[in-house]
PDB file of C-alpha atoms and ligand atoms in Angstrom:
ATOM      1  CA  MET J   1      -3.228  -3.715 -49.642  1.00  0.00           C
ATOM      2  CA  PRO J   2      -5.804  -1.280 -50.300  1.00  0.00           C
ATOM      3  CA  SER J   3      -4.811   2.066 -52.347  1.00  0.00           C
ATOM      4  CA  THR J   4      -5.098   3.972 -49.295  1.00  0.00           C
ATOM      5  CA  ALA J   5      -1.671   2.173 -48.028  1.00  0.00           C
ATOM      6  CA  PRO J   6       1.503   4.242 -47.995  1.00  0.00           C
ATOM      7  CA  LEU J   7       3.955   3.872 -50.963  1.00  0.00           C
ATOM      8  CA  LEU J   8       7.332   2.036 -49.959  1.00  0.00           C
ATOM      9  CA  LEU J   9       9.921   3.270 -52.477  1.00  0.00           C
ATOM     10  CA  LEU J  10      12.547   0.937 -52.449  1.00  0.00           C
ATOM     11  CA  ASP J  11      16.176   1.078 -53.727  1.00  0.00           C
ATOM     12  CA  VAL J  12      18.070  -2.124 -54.568  1.00  0.00           C
ATOM     13  CA  ASP J  13      21.939  -1.369 -54.154  1.00  0.00           C
ATOM     14  CA  GLY J  14      22.171  -0.593 -50.351  1.00  0.00           C
ATOM     15  CA  PRO J  15      19.004  -1.693 -48.848  1.00  0.00           C
ATOM     16  CA  LEU J  16      18.498  -5.089 -50.651  1.00  0.00           C
ATOM     17  CA  ASN J  17      22.023  -5.660 -51.871  1.00  0.00           C
ATOM     18  CA  PRO J  18      24.545  -4.459 -49.401  1.00  0.00           C
ATOM     19  CA  PHE J  19      27.537  -4.070 -51.451  1.00  0.00           C
ATOM     20  CA  ALA J  20      29.546  -2.255 -49.185  1.00  0.00           C
ATOM     21  CA  THR J  21      30.138  -4.963 -46.555  1.00  0.00           C
ATOM     22  CA  ARG J  22      33.387  -5.132 -44.610  1.00  0.00           C
ATOM     23  CA  LEU J  23      36.038  -6.498 -46.640  1.00  0.00           C
ATOM     24  CA  ARG J  24      33.644  -6.788 -49.758  1.00  0.00           C
ATOM     25  CA  ARG J  25      32.466 -10.253 -48.367  1.00  0.00           C
ATOM     26  CA  ARG J  26      29.005 -12.085 -48.939  1.00  0.00           C
ATOM     27  CA  PRO J  27      27.134 -11.341 -45.723  1.00  0.00           C
ATOM     28  CA  ARG J  28      25.840 -14.421 -43.777  1.00  0.00           C
ATOM     29  CA  GLY J  29      22.141 -15.375 -44.995  1.00  0.00           C
ATOM     30  CA  TYR J  30      22.967 -13.498 -48.380  1.00  0.00           C
ATOM     31  CA  THR J  31      22.931 -15.356 -51.969  1.00  0.00           C
ATOM     32  CA  THR J  32      25.242 -14.427 -54.557  1.00  0.00           C
ATOM     33  CA  TYR J  33      23.773 -13.755 -57.933  1.00  0.00           C
ATOM     34  CA  ARG J  34      25.219 -12.476 -61.173  1.00  0.00           C
ATOM     35  CA  PHE J  35      23.249 -10.535 -63.515  1.00  0.00           C
ATOM     36  CA  LYS J  36      23.737  -8.602 -66.629  1.00  0.00           C
ATOM     37  CA  PRO J  37      20.688  -6.229 -66.860  1.00  0.00           C
ATOM     38  CA  ALA J  38      19.380  -4.969 -70.204  1.00  0.00           C
ATOM     39  CA  ASP J  39      19.750  -1.209 -69.127  1.00  0.00           C
ATOM     40  CA  TRP J  40      23.261  -1.977 -67.646  1.00  0.00           C
ATOM     41  CA  VAL J  41      24.232  -3.393 -71.201  1.00  0.00           C
ATOM     42  CA  ARG J  42      22.675  -0.336 -72.939  1.00  0.00           C
ATOM     43  CA  ARG J  43      24.608   2.047 -70.727  1.00  0.00           C
ATOM     44  CA  HIS J  44      27.797   0.357 -72.152  1.00  0.00           C
ATOM     45  CA  ALA J  45      26.893   0.956 -75.779  1.00  0.00           C
ATOM     46  CA  PRO J  46      28.806   0.659 -78.132  1.00  0.00           C
ATOM     47  CA  LEU J  47      30.443  -2.133 -76.000  1.00  0.00           C
ATOM     48  CA  PRO J  48      28.957  -5.504 -77.127  1.00  0.00           C
ATOM     49  CA  ALA J  49      26.800  -7.099 -74.376  1.00  0.00           C
ATOM     50  CA  GLU J  50      29.325 -10.261 -74.082  1.00  0.00           C
ATOM     51  CA  GLU J  51      31.926  -7.456 -73.113  1.00  0.00           C
ATOM     52  CA  VAL J  52      29.926  -5.955 -70.340  1.00  0.00           C
ATOM     53  CA  SER J  53      30.829  -7.391 -67.014  1.00  0.00           C
ATOM     54  CA  TRP J  54      28.207  -9.002 -65.079  1.00  0.00           C
ATOM     55  CA  LEU J  55      26.819  -7.536 -61.769  1.00  0.00           C
ATOM     56  CA  ARG J  56      27.316  -9.198 -58.634  1.00  0.00           C
ATOM     57  CA  VAL J  57      24.523  -8.828 -56.085  1.00  0.00           C
ATOM     58  CA  TRP J  58      23.972 -10.101 -52.754  1.00  0.00           C
ATOM     59  CA  LEU J  59      20.261 -10.823 -51.929  1.00  0.00           C
ATOM     60  CA  ARG J  60      18.481 -12.215 -48.765  1.00  0.00           C
ATOM     61  CA  THR J  61      15.597 -14.364 -49.852  1.00  0.00           C
ATOM     62  CA  GLU J  62      13.451 -13.582 -46.767  1.00  0.00           C
ATOM     63  CA  HIS J  63      13.500  -9.945 -47.662  1.00  0.00           C
ATOM     64  CA  GLY J  64      10.710 -10.759 -50.029  1.00  0.00           C
ATOM     65  CA  ARG J  65       8.340 -11.990 -47.527  1.00  0.00           C
ATOM     66  CA  GLN J  66       9.161  -9.322 -45.014  1.00  0.00           C
ATOM     67  CA  LEU J  67       8.579  -6.514 -47.707  1.00  0.00           C
ATOM     68  CA  THR J  68       5.177  -8.007 -48.754  1.00  0.00           C
ATOM     69  CA  ALA J  69       4.209  -8.453 -45.172  1.00  0.00           C
ATOM     70  CA  LEU J  70       4.540  -4.498 -44.569  1.00  0.00           C
ATOM     71  CA  PRO J  71       1.256  -2.467 -44.955  1.00  0.00           C
ATOM     72  CA  TYR J  72       2.784  -0.632 -47.919  1.00  0.00           C
ATOM     73  CA  GLU J  73       2.180  -0.733 -51.922  1.00  0.00           C
ATOM     74  CA  LEU J  74       5.710  -1.507 -52.914  1.00  0.00           C
ATOM     75  CA  VAL J  75       7.466   0.630 -55.865  1.00  0.00           C
ATOM     76  CA  TRP J  76      11.021   0.192 -57.163  1.00  0.00           C
ATOM     77  CA  ALA J  77      12.877   3.445 -56.881  1.00  0.00           C
ATOM     78  CA  THR J  78      16.124   2.243 -58.165  1.00  0.00           C
ATOM     79  CA  THR J  79      18.482   2.739 -61.253  1.00  0.00           C
ATOM     80  CA  TRP J  80      17.659  -0.932 -61.972  1.00  0.00           C
ATOM     81  CA  MET J  81      14.028   0.526 -62.985  1.00  0.00           C
ATOM     82  CA  HIS J  82      12.384  -2.420 -64.882  1.00  0.00           C
ATOM     83  CA  ASP J  83      15.395  -4.668 -64.585  1.00  0.00           C
ATOM     84  CA  ALA J  84      14.437  -4.710 -60.893  1.00  0.00           C
ATOM     85  CA  ASN J  85      11.493  -6.649 -61.860  1.00  0.00           C
ATOM     86  CA  THR J  86      13.273  -8.713 -64.178  1.00  0.00           C
ATOM     87  CA  HIS J  87      16.147  -9.996 -62.012  1.00  0.00           C
ATOM     88  CA  ILE J  88      15.428  -8.829 -58.349  1.00  0.00           C
ATOM     89  CA  ALA J  89      11.797  -9.513 -57.843  1.00  0.00           C
ATOM     90  CA  PRO J  90      12.106 -13.354 -58.997  1.00  0.00           C
ATOM     91  CA  ALA J  91      15.032 -13.932 -56.749  1.00  0.00           C
ATOM     92  CA  LEU J  92      13.118 -12.527 -53.499  1.00  0.00           C
ATOM     93  CA  GLY J  93       9.645 -13.952 -54.588  1.00  0.00           C
ATOM     94  CA  LEU J  94       8.143 -10.634 -55.195  1.00  0.00           C
ATOM     95  CA  PRO J  95       5.556  -9.974 -57.882  1.00  0.00           C
ATOM     96  CA  ASP J  96       6.115  -7.559 -60.623  1.00  0.00           C
ATOM     97  CA  LEU J  97       6.032  -3.891 -59.153  1.00  0.00           C
ATOM     98  CA  PRO J  98       5.587  -0.387 -60.373  1.00  0.00           C
ATOM     99  CA  VAL J  99       8.676   1.394 -61.271  1.00  0.00           C
ATOM    100  CA  ILE J 100       9.738   4.767 -61.028  1.00  0.00           C
ATOM    101  CA  GLU J 101      11.343   5.808 -64.517  1.00  0.00           C
ATOM    102  CA  TRP J 102      13.889   8.169 -63.926  1.00  0.00           C
ATOM    103  CA  ALA J 103      14.099  10.704 -66.759  1.00  0.00           C
ATOM    104  CA  GLU J 104      17.973  11.172 -65.892  1.00  0.00           C
ATOM    105  CA  LEU J 105      20.088   9.433 -63.651  1.00  0.00           C
ATOM    106  CA  PHE J 106      22.828  10.596 -61.230  1.00  0.00           C
ATOM    107  CA  VAL J 107      21.981  14.320 -61.909  1.00  0.00           C
ATOM    108  CA  PRO J 108      22.420  15.988 -58.412  1.00  0.00           C
ATOM    109  CA  GLY J 109      19.277  17.723 -56.949  1.00  0.00           C
ATOM    110  CA  PRO J 110      19.067  21.306 -55.544  1.00  0.00           C
ATOM    111  CA  ASP J 111      20.060  22.140 -51.968  1.00  0.00           C
ATOM    112  CA  GLY J 112      22.481  19.122 -51.921  1.00  0.00           C
ATOM    113  CA  THR J 113      19.768  16.564 -52.324  1.00  0.00           C
ATOM    114  CA  HIS J 114      20.352  13.221 -53.645  1.00  0.00           C
ATOM    115  CA  TRP J 115      19.760  13.040 -57.458  1.00  0.00           C
ATOM    116  CA  LYS J 116      15.998  10.944 -56.848  1.00  0.00           C
ATOM    117  CA  SER J 117      14.537  13.394 -54.424  1.00  0.00           C
ATOM    118  CA  ARG J 118      13.055  15.717 -56.728  1.00  0.00           C
ATOM    119  CA  HIS J 119      11.663  12.957 -58.855  1.00  0.00           C
ATOM    120  CA  ILE J 120      10.373  10.978 -56.099  1.00  0.00           C
ATOM    121  CA  VAL J 121       8.358  13.939 -54.703  1.00  0.00           C
ATOM    122  CA  GLU J 122       7.056  14.622 -58.049  1.00  0.00           C
ATOM    123  CA  TRP J 123       6.200  11.010 -58.817  1.00  0.00           C
ATOM    124  CA  ALA J 124       4.339  10.714 -55.351  1.00  0.00           C
ATOM    125  CA  ARG J 125       1.887  13.770 -55.854  1.00  0.00           C
ATOM    126  CA  GLY J 126       1.470  14.206 -52.238  1.00  0.00           C
ATOM    127  CA  ARG J 127       0.769  10.555 -51.426  1.00  0.00           C
ATOM    128  CA  PRO J 128       2.158   9.293 -48.265  1.00  0.00           C
ATOM    129  CA  PHE J 129       5.443   7.496 -48.746  1.00  0.00           C
ATOM    130  CA  ALA J 130       8.388   5.966 -47.108  1.00  0.00           C
ATOM    131  CA  TRP J 131      11.771   6.017 -49.308  1.00  0.00           C
ATOM    132  CA  VAL J 132      14.115   3.474 -48.412  1.00  0.00           C
ATOM    133  CA  ASP J 133      17.803   4.185 -49.814  1.00  0.00           C
ATOM    134  CA  ASP J 134      21.421   4.124 -48.609  1.00  0.00           C
ATOM    135  CA  GLY J 135      21.816   7.802 -50.296  1.00  0.00           C
ATOM    136  CA  ILE J 136      19.536   9.648 -48.128  1.00  0.00           C
ATOM    137  CA  THR J 137      20.753  12.733 -45.989  1.00  0.00           C
ATOM    138  CA  ASP J 138      19.182  15.449 -43.819  1.00  0.00           C
ATOM    139  CA  HIS J 139      19.181  17.725 -47.135  1.00  0.00           C
ATOM    140  CA  ASP J 140      16.587  15.188 -48.514  1.00  0.00           C
ATOM    141  CA  ARG J 141      14.553  15.205 -45.564  1.00  0.00           C
ATOM    142  CA  ARG J 142      14.521  19.013 -45.566  1.00  0.00           C
ATOM    143  CA  TYR J 143      13.524  19.059 -49.434  1.00  0.00           C
ATOM    144  CA  VAL J 144      10.686  16.369 -48.905  1.00  0.00           C
ATOM    145  CA  ALA J 145       9.535  18.350 -45.985  1.00  0.00           C
ATOM    146  CA  ALA J 146       9.319  21.559 -47.896  1.00  0.00           C
ATOM    147  CA  HIS J 147       7.944  20.355 -51.276  1.00  0.00           C
ATOM    148  CA  HIS J 148       6.087  17.157 -50.549  1.00  0.00           C
ATOM    149  CA  ASP J 149       2.586  17.645 -49.681  1.00  0.00           C
ATOM    150  CA  GLY J 150       1.845  14.802 -47.330  1.00  0.00           C
ATOM    151  CA  PRO J 151       3.573  12.621 -44.700  1.00  0.00           C
ATOM    152  CA  ALA J 152       6.823  11.084 -45.541  1.00  0.00           C
ATOM    153  CA  LEU J 153       9.622   8.855 -44.145  1.00  0.00           C
ATOM    154  CA  LEU J 154      12.861   8.890 -45.453  1.00  0.00           C
ATOM    155  CA  HIS J 155      14.743   5.802 -44.199  1.00  0.00           C
ATOM    156  CA  TRP J 156      18.365   5.495 -44.331  1.00  0.00           C
ATOM    157  CA  VAL J 157      19.753   1.887 -44.665  1.00  0.00           C
ATOM    158  CA  SER J 158      23.431   1.001 -44.625  1.00  0.00           C
ATOM    159  CA  PRO J 159      24.964  -0.149 -47.588  1.00  0.00           C
ATOM    160  CA  ARG J 160      27.280  -2.392 -45.367  1.00  0.00           C
ATOM    161  CA  ARG J 161      24.282  -3.772 -43.636  1.00  0.00           C
ATOM    162  CA  GLY J 162      21.199  -3.864 -45.861  1.00  0.00           C
ATOM    163  CA  LEU J 163      17.769  -4.155 -44.317  1.00  0.00           C
ATOM    164  CA  ARG J 164      17.594  -5.401 -40.765  1.00  0.00           C
ATOM    165  CA  PRO J 165      14.770  -6.381 -38.488  1.00  0.00           C
ATOM    166  CA  LYS J 166      14.906  -3.034 -36.886  1.00  0.00           C
ATOM    167  CA  ASP J 167      14.333  -1.238 -40.472  1.00  0.00           C
ATOM    168  CA  PHE J 168      11.425  -3.406 -41.099  1.00  0.00           C
ATOM    169  CA  ALA J 169       9.898  -2.500 -37.425  1.00  0.00           C
ATOM    170  CA  ALA J 170      10.548   1.311 -38.074  1.00  0.00           C
ATOM    171  CA  LEU J 171       8.652   0.907 -41.423  1.00  0.00           C
ATOM    172  CA  ARG J 172       5.919  -0.878 -39.915  1.00  0.00           C
ATOM    173  CA  SER J 173       5.258   1.414 -36.961  1.00  0.00           C
ATOM    174  CA  TRP J 174       5.560   4.342 -39.298  1.00  0.00           C
ATOM    175  CA  ALA J 175       2.687   3.263 -41.778  1.00  0.00           C
ATOM    176  CA  LEU J 176       0.574   2.090 -38.717  1.00  0.00           C
ATOM    177  CA  ARG J 177       0.711   5.641 -37.204  1.00  0.00           C
ATOM    178  CA  GLN J 178      -0.390   7.108 -40.275  1.00  0.00           C
ATOM    179  CA  ARG J 179      -3.750   5.381 -40.131  1.00  0.00           C
ATOM    180  CA  GLY J 180      -4.342   7.478 -36.911  1.00  0.00           C
TER     181      GLY J 180
HETATM  182 MG1   MG S   1      21.484   2.814 -53.310  1.00  0.00          MG
END
């Protein structure tokens, strides 16, 4: 993609890993993975790594192909940070992607916004972006409209369903509209 393509800021838990499915069952078409990411282990210090529980993740292989087919530059916008490149990207057949490195995690933003919102606006520096996350609310839409000097799509995905064809269609049509 040329660098004029909008950014696709991608969350993992929710859009790619539908952790909140009904009855907590693996959804059809998904594969179960168990990872012990380095940052996850570090957050449990001083607990030794072997005592830290594995993270169960459901991933849908075809999401990798569907994401790379979108007219965007993909960027990880997830608490997984670089661990997304270590664990999630290979499982989906994605290349190493740029990572938004949060200075802090889970610290609520102003005006009821998601903790990621203000960091995303800062990181994007006015560049057009679509943000895909299961934590987006209208507070975030208002905040981004007021503080981001460029087009933005805040696209909520259900953590019960993960990314579906209609989400890819919405992302594609928004990007195409930006080209005018
Ligand atoms: Mg999430």
